[in-house]
Structures are given as C-alpha cells and as structure tokens.
Short mmCIF file of C-alpha atoms in Angstrom, two decimals:
data_model
loop_
_atom_site.label_atom_id
_atom_site.label_comp_id
_atom_site.label_asym_id
_atom_site.label_seq_id
_atom_site.Cartn_x
_atom_site.Cartn_y
_atom_site.Cartn_z
CA UNK A 1 0.00 0.00 0.00
CA UNK A 2 1.42 3.37 -0.98
CA UNK A 3 1.55 6.24 1.50
CA UNK A 4 -1.64 8.19 1.97
CA UNK A 5 -1.17 11.98 2.15
CA UNK A 6 -1.88 13.11 5.73
CA UNK A 7 -4.20 15.98 4.79
CA UNK A 8 -6.91 13.69 3.41
CA UNK A 9 -10.13 12.45 5.02
CA UNK A 10 -11.96 9.34 3.85
CA UNK A 11 -15.26 7.57 3.50
CA UNK A 12 -15.06 3.84 4.17
CA UNK A 13 -16.32 3.46 0.57
CA UNK A 14 -12.83 4.64 -0.52
CA UNK A 15 -13.40 8.30 -1.49
CA UNK A 16 -11.00 10.96 -0.21
CA UNK A 17 -11.50 14.69 0.30
CA UNK A 18 -8.92 17.45 0.77
CA UNK A 19 -9.79 20.93 2.04
CA UNK A 20 -7.72 23.37 -0.03
CA UNK A 21 -6.28 26.68 1.16
CA UNK A 22 -9.15 28.59 -0.50
CA UNK A 23 -11.75 26.58 1.44
CA UNK A 24 -12.82 24.47 -1.55
CA UNK A 25 -12.81 20.67 -1.33
CA UNK A 26 -11.20 18.24 -3.82
CA UNK A 27 -12.57 14.69 -4.08
CA UNK A 28 -11.10 11.49 -5.52
CA UNK A 29 -10.81 7.76 -4.86
CA UNK A 30 -8.06 6.05 -2.89
CA UNK A 31 -5.06 4.09 -4.09
CA UNK A 32 -6.64 1.01 -2.49
CA UNK A 33 -9.84 1.60 -4.52
CA UNK A 34 -8.03 1.95 -7.85
CA UNK A 35 -6.07 -1.20 -7.05
CA UNK A 36 -9.28 -3.14 -6.31
CA UNK A 37 -10.91 -1.90 -9.52
CA UNK A 38 -7.95 -2.59 -11.80
CA UNK A 39 -7.56 -0.83 -15.16
CA UNK A 40 -9.99 2.11 -15.16
CA UNK A 41 -11.55 2.73 -18.58
CA UNK A 42 -14.50 5.09 -18.04
CA UNK A 43 -15.43 7.91 -15.70
CA UNK A 44 -18.67 9.87 -15.54
CA UNK A 45 -18.25 13.17 -13.70
CA UNK A 46 -20.87 15.32 -11.96
CA UNK A 47 -22.21 18.48 -13.59
CA UNK A 48 -20.88 21.81 -12.50
CA UNK A 49 -23.36 23.65 -10.30
CA UNK A 50 -24.95 20.42 -9.10
CA UNK A 51 -25.90 20.42 -5.40
CA UNK A 52 -24.98 17.20 -3.70
CA UNK A 53 -25.52 15.59 -0.28
CA UNK A 54 -22.78 13.90 1.70
CA UNK A 55 -22.55 10.16 0.96
CA UNK A 56 -24.77 10.42 -2.14
CA UNK A 57 -23.50 9.26 -5.54
CA UNK A 58 -21.63 11.95 -7.43
CA UNK A 59 -19.70 10.10 -10.14
CA UNK A 60 -19.25 6.69 -11.77
CA UNK A 61 -15.98 4.85 -12.23
CA UNK A 62 -15.72 1.76 -14.41
CA UNK A 63 -12.81 -0.60 -14.78
CA UNK A 64 -12.67 -3.42 -17.32
CA UNK A 65 -14.16 -5.66 -14.65
CA UNK A 66 -16.84 -3.59 -12.93
CA UNK A 67 -18.79 -0.35 -12.51
CA UNK A 68 -18.79 1.47 -9.20
CA UNK A 69 -20.48 4.58 -7.77
CA UNK A 70 -18.33 7.34 -6.31
CA UNK A 71 -19.90 9.03 -3.27
CA UNK A 72 -19.29 12.57 -2.17
CA UNK A 73 -17.67 12.77 1.27
CA UNK A 74 -19.26 16.18 1.87
CA UNK A 75 -22.42 18.13 1.03
CA UNK A 76 -22.06 21.14 -1.22
CA UNK A 77 -22.03 22.51 -4.74
CA UNK A 78 -19.85 21.10 -7.55
CA UNK A 79 -17.52 23.81 -8.91
CA UNK A 80 -15.16 21.90 -11.17
CA UNK A 81 -14.84 18.44 -12.74
CA UNK A 82 -11.55 16.89 -13.87
CA UNK A 83 -12.56 16.56 -17.52
CA UNK A 84 -9.09 15.23 -18.40
CA UNK A 85 -10.29 11.92 -16.89
CA UNK A 86 -12.85 11.52 -19.67
CA UNK A 87 -9.99 11.08 -22.16
CA UNK A 88 -7.45 9.53 -19.79
CA UNK A 89 -9.34 7.61 -17.09
CA UNK A 90 -6.18 5.54 -16.43
CA UNK A 91 -4.78 8.61 -14.65
CA UNK A 92 -6.79 7.45 -11.62
CA UNK A 93 -4.71 4.24 -11.59
CA UNK A 94 -1.40 6.05 -11.83
CA UNK A 95 -2.12 9.07 -9.61
CA UNK A 96 -5.21 8.53 -7.43
CA UNK A 97 -4.35 11.21 -4.86
CA UNK A 98 -3.05 13.93 -7.24
CA UNK A 99 -3.73 14.12 -11.00
CA UNK A 100 -6.57 11.61 -10.75
CA UNK A 101 -8.92 13.80 -8.65
CA UNK A 102 -12.59 13.64 -9.72
CA UNK A 103 -14.22 16.96 -8.79
CA UNK A 104 -13.99 20.09 -6.65
CA UNK A 105 -16.83 21.47 -4.57
CA UNK A 106 -17.79 24.27 -2.22
CA UNK A 107 -18.66 22.45 1.01
CA UNK A 108 -21.82 23.61 2.76
CA UNK A 109 -21.01 22.12 6.17
CA UNK A 110 -17.40 21.62 7.20
CA UNK A 111 -18.69 20.00 10.38
CA UNK A 112 -19.23 16.89 8.23
CA UNK A 113 -15.44 16.42 8.20
CA UNK A 114 -15.74 15.18 11.81
CA UNK A 115 -17.51 12.02 10.72
CA UNK A 116 -14.89 11.13 8.07
CA UNK A 117 -11.99 8.72 8.61
CA UNK A 118 -8.39 9.78 9.19
CA UNK A 119 -5.78 8.16 6.87
CA UNK A 120 -4.84 5.76 9.68
CA UNK A 121 -8.43 4.74 10.40
CA UNK A 122 -9.19 4.37 6.69
CA UNK A 123 -6.09 2.22 6.23
CA UNK A 124 -7.33 -0.02 9.00
CA UNK A 125 -10.72 -0.53 7.31
CA UNK A 126 -8.82 -1.62 4.16
CA UNK A 127 -7.03 -4.38 6.06
CA UNK A 128 -10.35 -6.05 7.04
CA UNK B 1 -12.89 -23.86 -1.93
CA UNK B 2 -10.91 -25.61 -4.69
CA UNK B 3 -7.41 -24.63 -5.77
CA UNK B 4 -5.37 -25.68 -8.78
CA UNK B 5 -1.84 -27.10 -8.36
CA UNK B 6 -0.50 -23.66 -9.34
CA UNK B 7 -2.27 -21.70 -6.58
CA UNK B 8 0.93 -20.97 -4.64
CA UNK B 9 2.71 -20.00 -7.82
CA UNK B 10 -0.10 -17.52 -8.61
CA UNK B 11 0.35 -15.90 -5.19
CA UNK B 12 4.12 -15.68 -5.71
CA UNK B 13 3.51 -13.95 -9.03
CA UNK B 14 1.37 -11.35 -7.25
CA UNK B 15 -2.01 -12.53 -8.54
CA UNK B 16 -5.28 -11.12 -7.26
CA UNK B 17 -7.44 -14.14 -6.48
CA UNK B 18 -11.21 -14.41 -7.00
CA UNK B 19 -13.79 -17.09 -6.38
CA UNK B 20 -14.72 -18.52 -9.77
CA UNK B 21 -17.45 -21.17 -9.42
CA UNK B 22 -15.94 -22.41 -6.17
CA UNK B 23 -12.31 -22.17 -7.35
CA UNK B 24 -9.74 -19.68 -6.08
CA UNK B 25 -8.38 -18.45 -9.41
CA UNK B 26 -6.12 -15.55 -10.49
CA UNK B 27 -8.12 -12.68 -12.03
CA UNK B 28 -4.99 -10.72 -12.92
CA UNK B 29 -1.31 -10.54 -11.99
CA UNK B 30 -0.45 -6.96 -12.91
CA UNK B 31 -2.75 -5.07 -15.25
CA UNK B 32 -5.58 -6.82 -17.05
CA UNK B 33 -5.02 -4.65 -20.14
CA UNK B 34 -1.28 -5.42 -20.24
CA UNK B 35 -2.02 -9.13 -19.94
CA UNK B 36 -4.62 -8.85 -22.70
CA UNK B 37 -2.18 -7.05 -24.99
CA UNK B 38 0.56 -9.60 -24.28
CA UNK B 39 -1.69 -12.30 -25.74
CA UNK B 40 -2.61 -10.17 -28.76
CA UNK B 41 0.99 -9.11 -29.47
CA UNK B 42 3.30 -11.86 -28.17
CA UNK B 43 2.39 -14.74 -25.85
CA UNK B 44 0.53 -15.28 -22.60
CA UNK B 45 0.08 -18.35 -20.40
CA UNK B 46 -3.10 -19.25 -18.49
CA UNK B 47 -3.75 -21.78 -15.76
CA UNK B 48 -7.14 -23.20 -16.69
CA UNK B 49 -6.92 -26.28 -14.52
CA UNK B 50 -10.34 -25.48 -13.06
CA UNK B 51 -11.91 -26.82 -16.27
CA UNK B 52 -13.27 -30.39 -16.13
CA UNK B 53 -11.35 -33.15 -17.96
CA UNK B 54 -13.01 -36.46 -18.83
CA UNK B 55 -11.61 -39.68 -20.30
CA UNK B 56 -13.61 -42.73 -21.28
CA UNK B 57 -12.92 -46.44 -21.01
CA UNK B 58 -14.39 -49.43 -22.83
CA UNK B 59 -17.70 -49.81 -24.64
CA UNK B 60 -18.97 -47.87 -27.65
CA UNK B 61 -17.46 -44.44 -26.93
CA UNK B 62 -18.21 -43.07 -30.40
CA UNK B 63 -21.85 -44.15 -30.08
CA UNK B 64 -22.08 -42.50 -26.68
CA UNK B 65 -20.58 -39.20 -27.90
CA UNK B 66 -22.78 -39.19 -31.01
CA UNK B 67 -25.80 -39.36 -28.74
CA UNK B 68 -24.93 -36.65 -26.19
CA UNK B 69 -23.08 -34.19 -28.47
CA UNK B 70 -24.91 -32.02 -31.02
CA UNK B 71 -21.86 -31.77 -33.29
CA UNK B 72 -20.74 -34.99 -35.02
CA UNK B 73 -17.53 -36.57 -33.76
CA UNK B 74 -17.15 -38.34 -37.13
CA UNK B 75 -15.50 -35.05 -38.16
CA UNK B 76 -12.56 -35.76 -35.84
CA UNK B 77 -12.48 -39.53 -35.47
CA UNK B 78 -9.05 -40.92 -36.44
CA UNK B 79 -8.03 -37.47 -37.65
CA UNK B 80 -6.08 -36.24 -34.59
CA UNK B 81 -8.48 -33.35 -34.21
CA UNK B 82 -10.60 -31.42 -31.78
CA UNK B 83 -14.21 -30.36 -32.21
CA UNK B 84 -16.29 -27.73 -30.43
CA UNK B 85 -19.97 -28.19 -29.71
CA UNK B 86 -22.74 -28.33 -27.14
CA UNK B 87 -24.58 -30.77 -24.92
CA UNK B 88 -28.35 -30.34 -25.15
CA UNK B 89 -31.24 -31.44 -22.99
CA UNK B 90 -34.34 -33.05 -24.55
CA UNK B 91 -35.86 -29.56 -25.01
CA UNK B 92 -32.86 -28.40 -27.05
CA UNK B 93 -31.59 -26.21 -24.19
CA UNK B 94 -27.81 -25.90 -23.89
CA UNK B 95 -26.43 -27.81 -20.90
CA UNK B 96 -22.82 -26.91 -21.63
CA UNK B 97 -20.32 -26.19 -24.37
CA UNK B 98 -17.18 -28.25 -24.66
CA UNK B 99 -14.35 -29.58 -26.79
CA UNK B 100 -13.82 -33.25 -27.63
CA UNK B 101 -10.38 -34.43 -28.75
CA UNK B 102 -9.60 -37.63 -30.64
CA UNK B 103 -6.09 -38.92 -31.28
CA UNK B 104 -4.33 -42.28 -30.92
CA UNK B 105 -7.71 -43.95 -30.91
CA UNK B 106 -8.81 -42.25 -27.71
CA UNK B 107 -11.22 -39.48 -26.81
CA UNK B 108 -10.75 -36.78 -24.20
CA UNK B 109 -13.39 -34.18 -23.33
CA UNK B 110 -12.93 -30.78 -21.67
CA UNK B 111 -15.95 -28.91 -20.33
CA UNK B 112 -16.65 -25.97 -18.07
CA UNK B 113 -15.81 -25.71 -14.40
CA UNK B 114 -19.28 -24.63 -13.21
CA UNK B 115 -20.97 -27.64 -14.83
CA UNK B 116 -18.53 -30.30 -13.62
CA UNK B 117 -20.92 -32.20 -11.30
CA UNK B 118 -23.91 -31.85 -13.61
CA UNK B 119 -21.91 -33.15 -16.58
CA UNK B 120 -20.47 -36.04 -14.62
CA UNK B 121 -23.98 -37.21 -13.72
CA UNK B 122 -25.25 -36.64 -17.28
CA UNK B 123 -22.36 -38.56 -18.84
CA UNK B 124 -22.68 -41.47 -16.41
CA UNK B 125 -26.44 -41.66 -16.95
CA UNK B 126 -26.07 -41.93 -20.74
CA UNK B 127 -22.81 -43.91 -20.82
CA UNK B 128 -24.38 -46.98 -19.20
CA UNK B 129 -26.25 -48.09 -22.32
CA UNK B 130 -23.00 -47.88 -24.32
CA UNK B 131 -21.01 -49.76 -21.64
CA UNK B 132 -18.68 -46.78 -21.38
CA UNK B 133 -16.91 -45.90 -18.16
CA UNK B 134 -16.62 -42.15 -17.45
CA UNK B 135 -13.35 -41.13 -15.78
CA UNK B 136 -12.85 -37.68 -14.27
CA UNK B 137 -9.22 -36.62 -14.58
CA UNK B 138 -8.86 -34.53 -11.44
CA UNK B 139 -5.22 -35.63 -11.41
CA UNK B 140 -4.57 -33.46 -14.49
CA UNK B 141 -4.48 -29.74 -15.16
CA UNK B 142 -4.52 -27.49 -18.22
CA UNK B 143 -2.19 -24.74 -19.40
CA UNK B 144 -3.16 -22.51 -22.33
CA UNK B 145 -0.33 -20.70 -24.11
CA UNK B 146 -1.79 -18.19 -26.53
CA UNK B 147 -0.64 -15.45 -28.85
CA UNK B 148 1.17 -14.92 -32.17
CA UNK B 149 4.49 -15.97 -30.55
CA UNK B 150 3.03 -18.79 -28.42
CA UNK B 151 4.31 -21.70 -30.51
CA UNK B 152 7.77 -20.19 -30.87
CA UNK B 153 8.10 -19.63 -27.14
CA UNK B 154 6.84 -23.10 -26.27
CA UNK B 155 9.46 -24.55 -28.63
CA UNK B 156 12.17 -22.31 -27.11
CA UNK B 157 11.21 -23.36 -23.62
CA UNK B 158 11.50 -27.07 -24.51
CA UNK B 159 8.79 -27.85 -21.94
CA UNK B 160 7.15 -30.31 -24.33
CA UNK B 161 8.00 -32.18 -27.52
CA UNK B 162 8.83 -30.04 -30.58
CA UNK B 163 6.37 -32.18 -32.54
CA UNK B 164 3.63 -29.74 -31.50
CA UNK B 165 4.89 -27.38 -34.20
CA UNK B 166 3.37 -29.74 -36.78
CA UNK B 167 -0.12 -29.41 -35.33
CA UNK B 168 -2.48 -27.30 -37.42
CA UNK B 169 -5.39 -25.33 -35.96
CA UNK B 170 -7.70 -27.65 -34.01
CA UNK B 171 -5.32 -30.61 -34.36
CA UNK B 172 -4.15 -32.52 -31.32
CA UNK B 173 -1.80 -35.28 -30.20
CA UNK B 174 -1.30 -37.53 -27.22
CA UNK B 175 2.12 -38.17 -25.77
CA UNK B 176 1.50 -40.98 -23.31
CA UNK B 177 -1.23 -39.45 -21.15
CA UNK B 178 -0.46 -35.83 -22.04
CA UNK B 179 -2.67 -34.11 -24.59
CA UNK B 180 -1.38 -31.20 -26.68
CA UNK B 181 -3.83 -29.31 -28.89
CA UNK B 182 -3.71 -26.26 -31.12
CA UNK B 183 -6.84 -24.81 -29.54
CA UNK B 184 -7.70 -21.93 -27.24
CA UNK B 185 -10.22 -19.37 -26.05
CA UNK B 186 -8.60 -16.12 -27.16
CA UNK B 187 -8.91 -15.93 -30.95
CA UNK B 188 -5.13 -16.27 -31.24
CA UNK B 189 -2.84 -19.06 -32.33
CA UNK B 190 -1.63 -21.20 -29.46
CA UNK B 191 -1.68 -24.46 -27.58
CA UNK B 192 -3.58 -26.06 -24.76
CA UNK B 193 -1.62 -28.62 -22.73
CA UNK B 194 -3.41 -31.18 -20.60
CA UNK B 195 -0.79 -32.61 -18.26
CA UNK B 196 -0.55 -34.32 -14.85
CA UNK B 197 -0.80 -31.97 -11.87
CA UNK B 198 2.51 -33.25 -10.56
CA UNK B 199 4.50 -31.82 -13.47
CA UNK B 200 2.39 -28.78 -14.34
CA UNK B 201 4.42 -26.29 -12.29
CA UNK B 202 7.67 -27.15 -14.10
CA UNK B 203 5.96 -26.54 -17.47
CA UNK B 204 4.35 -23.32 -16.20
CA UNK B 205 7.65 -21.94 -14.89
CA UNK B 206 9.55 -23.11 -17.98
CA UNK B 207 7.21 -21.19 -20.26
CA UNK B 208 7.27 -18.07 -18.06
CA UNK B 209 11.10 -18.11 -18.16
CA UNK B 210 10.81 -17.92 -21.97
CA UNK B 211 8.65 -14.78 -21.76
CA UNK B 212 5.17 -16.25 -21.75
CA UNK B 213 3.33 -13.66 -19.63
CA UNK B 214 1.01 -15.07 -16.94
CA UNK B 215 -2.57 -14.02 -17.74
CA UNK B 216 -5.56 -14.17 -15.39
CA UNK B 217 -9.24 -14.86 -15.92
CA UNK B 218 -9.97 -11.13 -16.32
CA UNK B 219 -8.06 -10.88 -19.59
CA UNK B 220 -9.28 -14.34 -20.59
CA UNK B 221 -12.77 -12.83 -20.58
CA UNK B 222 -11.89 -9.73 -22.65
CA UNK B 223 -9.90 -11.89 -25.10
CA UNK B 224 -12.69 -14.42 -25.64
CA UNK B 225 -15.25 -11.65 -26.03
CA UNK B 226 -13.19 -9.89 -28.73
CA UNK B 227 -12.99 -13.26 -30.50
CA UNK B 228 -16.79 -13.61 -30.27
CA UNK B 229 -16.64 -16.80 -28.19
CA UNK B 230 -19.60 -17.46 -25.90
CA UNK B 231 -19.23 -17.95 -22.16
CA UNK B 232 -21.52 -20.64 -20.79
CA UNK B 233 -23.79 -19.36 -18.02
CA UNK B 234 -23.47 -15.83 -19.37
CA UNK B 235 -24.30 -15.89 -23.05
CA UNK B 236 -26.27 -19.13 -23.00
CA UNK B 237 -27.91 -21.37 -20.42
CA UNK B 238 -30.28 -24.36 -20.42
CA UNK B 239 -33.03 -21.84 -21.31
CA UNK B 240 -31.41 -21.10 -24.69
CA UNK B 241 -31.19 -23.21 -27.82
CA UNK B 242 -28.16 -23.04 -30.14
CA UNK B 243 -29.94 -21.08 -32.90
CA UNK B 244 -30.41 -18.08 -30.60
CA UNK B 245 -26.84 -18.47 -29.33
CA UNK B 246 -24.88 -18.06 -32.58
CA UNK B 247 -24.12 -21.79 -32.48
CA UNK B 248 -26.08 -23.12 -35.48
CA UNK B 249 -22.74 -24.02 -37.03
CA UNK B 250 -22.10 -26.55 -34.25
CA UNK B 251 -25.35 -28.45 -34.86
CA UNK B 252 -24.74 -31.32 -37.26
CA UNK B 253 -27.92 -32.86 -38.70
CA UNK B 254 -26.30 -34.28 -41.84
CA UNK B 255 -26.65 -37.86 -40.66
CA UNK B 256 -30.38 -38.67 -40.59
CA UNK B 257 -29.71 -41.80 -38.57
CA UNK B 258 -27.95 -39.93 -35.76
CA UNK B 259 -30.47 -39.07 -33.05
CA UNK B 260 -28.59 -36.87 -30.62
CA UNK B 261 -30.32 -35.64 -27.48
CA UNK B 262 -32.23 -32.43 -28.23
CA UNK B 263 -32.40 -32.99 -32.01
CA UNK B 264 -36.18 -33.39 -32.16
CA UNK B 265 -36.71 -30.19 -30.17
CA UNK B 266 -34.34 -28.27 -32.46
CA UNK B 267 -36.23 -29.48 -35.54
CA UNK B 268 -39.31 -27.73 -34.15
CA UNK B 269 -37.58 -24.33 -33.73
CA UNK B 270 -38.60 -21.73 -36.32
CA UNK B 271 -35.21 -20.25 -37.18
CA UNK B 272 -36.79 -17.36 -39.06
CA UNK B 273 -38.51 -16.10 -35.91
CA UNK B 274 -36.17 -16.93 -33.02
CA UNK B 275 -33.94 -14.37 -31.34
CA UNK B 276 -30.33 -13.97 -32.50
CA UNK B 277 -27.06 -13.54 -30.67
CA UNK B 278 -25.14 -10.63 -32.18
CA UNK B 279 -22.10 -8.50 -31.49
CA UNK B 280 -22.60 -4.89 -30.39
CA UNK B 281 -20.20 -1.96 -30.25
CA UNK B 282 -21.01 1.06 -28.09
CA UNK B 283 -20.63 4.21 -30.19
CA UNK B 284 -20.83 6.55 -27.18
CA UNK B 285 -18.65 6.72 -24.07
CA UNK B 286 -19.40 4.07 -21.45
CA UNK B 287 -19.08 0.37 -20.78
CA UNK B 288 -21.66 -2.29 -21.70
CA UNK B 289 -22.54 -4.70 -18.89
CA UNK B 290 -24.70 -7.84 -18.73
CA UNK B 291 -28.42 -7.08 -18.28
CA UNK B 292 -28.51 -3.69 -20.00
CA UNK B 293 -31.58 -3.32 -22.22
CA UNK B 294 -31.25 -3.03 -25.99
CA UNK B 295 -33.77 -1.76 -28.54
CA UNK B 296 -33.79 -1.62 -32.35
CA UNK B 297 -36.27 -0.64 -35.06
CA UNK B 298 -38.18 -3.91 -34.90
CA UNK B 299 -37.71 -5.23 -31.41
CA UNK B 300 -35.65 -5.43 -28.27
CA UNK B 301 -32.99 -7.47 -26.54
CA UNK B 302 -30.49 -7.66 -23.73
CA UNK B 303 -26.73 -7.44 -23.25
CA UNK B 304 -25.32 -10.86 -22.23
CA UNK B 305 -21.61 -10.09 -21.99
CA UNK B 306 -20.16 -6.61 -22.02
CA UNK B 307 -16.76 -5.16 -21.36
CA UNK B 308 -14.17 -2.67 -22.49
CA UNK B 309 -12.21 -4.00 -25.46
CA UNK B 310 -8.51 -3.14 -25.12
CA UNK B 311 -7.95 -3.87 -28.83
CA UNK B 312 -10.88 -1.85 -30.21
CA UNK B 313 -10.51 0.70 -27.40
CA UNK B 314 -14.26 0.94 -27.01
CA UNK B 315 -16.91 -1.09 -25.28
CA UNK B 316 -18.17 -4.26 -26.95
CA UNK B 317 -20.69 -6.90 -26.03
CA UNK B 318 -22.82 -9.83 -27.05
CA UNK B 319 -26.58 -9.29 -27.12
CA UNK B 320 -29.59 -11.52 -27.73
CA UNK B 321 -32.12 -9.57 -29.78
CA UNK B 322 -35.37 -10.03 -31.73
CA UNK B 323 -34.91 -10.55 -35.46
CA UNK B 324 -35.62 -7.70 -37.88
CA UNK B 325 -32.69 -5.52 -36.80
CA UNK B 326 -30.52 -3.54 -39.19
CA UNK B 327 -27.06 -2.14 -38.45
CA UNK B 328 -27.75 -0.29 -35.26
CA UNK B 329 -29.77 0.13 -32.10
CA UNK B 330 -29.73 1.67 -28.66
CA UNK B 331 -28.77 0.55 -25.19
CA UNK B 332 -29.93 2.15 -21.95
CA UNK B 333 -27.15 2.80 -19.45
CA UNK B 334 -28.18 4.44 -16.17
CA UNK B 335 -31.42 5.74 -17.76
CA UNK B 336 -29.60 7.25 -20.75
CA UNK B 337 -30.11 5.89 -24.29
CA UNK B 338 -26.74 5.40 -26.07
CA UNK B 339 -25.95 4.34 -29.65
CA UNK B 340 -24.94 0.79 -30.59
CA UNK B 341 -23.78 -0.63 -33.87
CA UNK B 342 -24.71 -4.26 -34.56
CA UNK B 343 -21.89 -6.41 -35.94
CA UNK B 344 -20.71 -9.98 -36.27
CA UNK B 345 -19.76 -11.34 -32.83
CA UNK B 346 -16.26 -11.99 -34.16
CA UNK B 347 -14.86 -8.54 -33.40
CA UNK B 348 -11.37 -9.81 -34.24
CA UNK B 349 -10.13 -12.30 -36.79
CA UNK B 350 -6.63 -13.74 -36.25
CA UNK B 351 -6.04 -11.00 -33.75
CA UNK B 352 -6.93 -8.19 -36.17
CA UNK B 353 -9.98 -5.91 -36.03
CA UNK B 354 -12.70 -7.18 -38.40
CA UNK B 355 -13.63 -4.61 -41.01
#
C-alpha cells in the first residue's frame, strides 16, 4: 500500500476529500480503490453547479471488470470536474491522490469532516 | 474452496485471487489490459486447470458421444483433431459447451468448471447403455499458451516435444497421457496442454522463463469476447437453444440416422422467428454490462456479456435480440439511451480488427 497523504479524510467506501487553502474541497478515490478496480476505462463526472448531499452518488468509475459509484464525502455545490479523466481515465490508476482527482466542490457544512476517517483509520478498514 | 496445483505459484507472481465457481483463481497478476495485450501481441500463459477433464474407457465411446453431443464426432475420429460443440437437454436447451479431442484412438473431453458435477452425472447416466466408463481426470491440469508468438516460445522453452509445431489449428496429439492441442479461447494461435498436476508447475515456470506472460481470468474474458466466443452461463444457459446463441454451425444434422439428445426439439424451432445472438459496439462513451436493455427498429434485446475491449478501445458486447434488426440500435445505461452498432460477434479475426 502506498503512502496516503496526511491531509486527506476518507469515506469507508474509498473516497478521499482534501480541504484546499481557499476553502474548496477536492474529491477522488483512494489508491486502495483503484487497485481493487484494476484498469480504469471510463469515468462519468458530476455536472458543475450540481448540489450534492454527503454520501450520495456523485460520479461513476468503471474498470474493465466492474462499474462502481463514487460518493461525495461532503455536502455542497460542484464547482469543477476533472474533464481530463474523460480522455485519460487511467490517470486514476497512476495518480489517485493527485492528478486523478474527480471533482472540486464548495462544502456547505465543514462540520461533516468530523464524521470522516483519518488516513490511519481508513487504512485499517482496508485491512479487514 | 478448490485450488489448482499452481495456486501458490499464482500468489508468488502477485495474482489477485477471486472465487470462480468455487475455485480460487487468479483474475490478474499486474494489469488486465497489459495481460490482454501480451496475448494479442506476443504470448501469454493461463492456468485453466479449473476446467473439467473427462476420459472414457471401454464400450462404444463413439456411439455415446454421437448421442450426447450435437456436433458430429465423425468429423474428428481418427483425424487427430478437436471439435467444439454443445450438450443439449431433450428440449434443445444448452447444458454446456465443450471440446472433444480424438487422437491415438482415444477421446478426451474438456468442459466448463461450473458444470462439472452436472456433466459427470449426465455422462454417467447416458454412458451406461453404451457400456462406457466415465473417468474424471482430477489428477490433471490445463495450461493454455496463446498469442502470435506462443508456438515459438513453447518450442524455445522445450517444456514439451517439438512435434507440437506440426499441429495445425484444431489438431491434437497424445504423448502418453499428455494431450497437446492447437486450440484456445482467445482468438489467437496457441496451444492447450493437458498434463498431470505433478509436473504442471515445471511446465508453467519453464514457459514463463521464456517470456510467456502469466494471464488471469480477467483478460481471458476480454480476449474471448473480442474473438466472439460465448461464455456458458453468461451468453447461454439451459433456457437457450443453439440457434439463438450463434451456435447453429455446431449443430450437425447431416446424418439422418444420428439421433442426438435435443435434435427433435431443435427441428421444431422456427429459425426465421427466433432471437439472434449478435455483437454490439457502443458508439458513445461508457461500458456495456450484462443485463442492459437493448432496442432496435423492430424489437428489443439484452446485453449478455459486455466489457471494455482493449484492442478496439471501445466497449463491446454480445446481445440476444429479436430478429428484424438492421445495423444499429440503442442501449440504456443508467437511464440514458446510447448508440450501438450491430456487428458480427467476431470482433477480431486472427487478432486483427474485423472490417
């Protein structure tokens, strides 16, 4: 398992969120998730401006083997989608925590961060 | 849970393991797409020892096989050849698909893993009247070495006799109890080796040392789908007859005297009205999956197998649809209608994209 950046918070369903300096949130899926999925070949991103609830489905990721929903760790409004992934979905395999981010959002309730998992706690759920 | 003799070797090679019909099998070792491309461009090696191997002893084996098998084994008898076909029930429903080999005056049969017990019972039930003994060869395993460089690398590795280079497509030979056949499930040239479990690891490692890339069941599925080869349980079940499964070519009715099981039911099928199994290519972004609903100008259908095709670099699938279709249709993915083109299920021929 590769190192998880310490500034991330996780859902047990393998999504990460990072609060940026400007207060926006960036969302992606974990290294463990991309490894479970295998070669990623298709990604459907949320629409900009879409309002979304925490833990509701925001995107779709499909590998050769399977399709999987991507849930939003936080509630808020979608401000940006990583459209590069539509042409190069394999970026999620090679760089899940950096170039392979899915979308950015303006969180509506930062208190929701409290219920998310730390990198250590998330790592533990992956060992189960 | 069952394991093949190569289970530990799979773990050492870093395989991800899945449960496949009660067997712990490698789904991939590194990247499914890399493994797929290795088979299309050079050579890959598969452990397919989960498949069921049957030998027969005594009695009228040819008579027995002519009764249970919808293709006619006269096409291979005394010709050192293999033949593909299906087992049918009395209603013409497909019980399994399999390959029968005949060389050195003996038959060997290889069928699917998920139907092992059912086939064993079926064979024993029908073998009695022909005084044939059915022998399960659980002491043997199967390696498939596939790809344009497969033969060359097998010869380089010296794991088996160099005589295999003389085998043409669908020919086979026995060497003592070992069976070598120029067959496969990828649409590429290659060999399948049926050998005792106790020596299989030395052959496996010998081939890998000569650059045969280990390939898991994940790429096996994308490879067979590109070649338009059905997967039993997915593309056809006991509820389907061969004419709606793109398998008319495996039904041999040339011999009026041969009454194979299911023949009478098949004679009653109206081939002009039954559904058809076709190939589909998704023209929009997305990935086809089993169960997705298909429509066309004159009817509807369903996706049976669907995946991303590494060779075509788009999503392909097999679909069973009403007749009356033209060249295209639609599929609904997550409530959105997307465009499909309808094609021959053989997306690739000899490893090249069909035009």
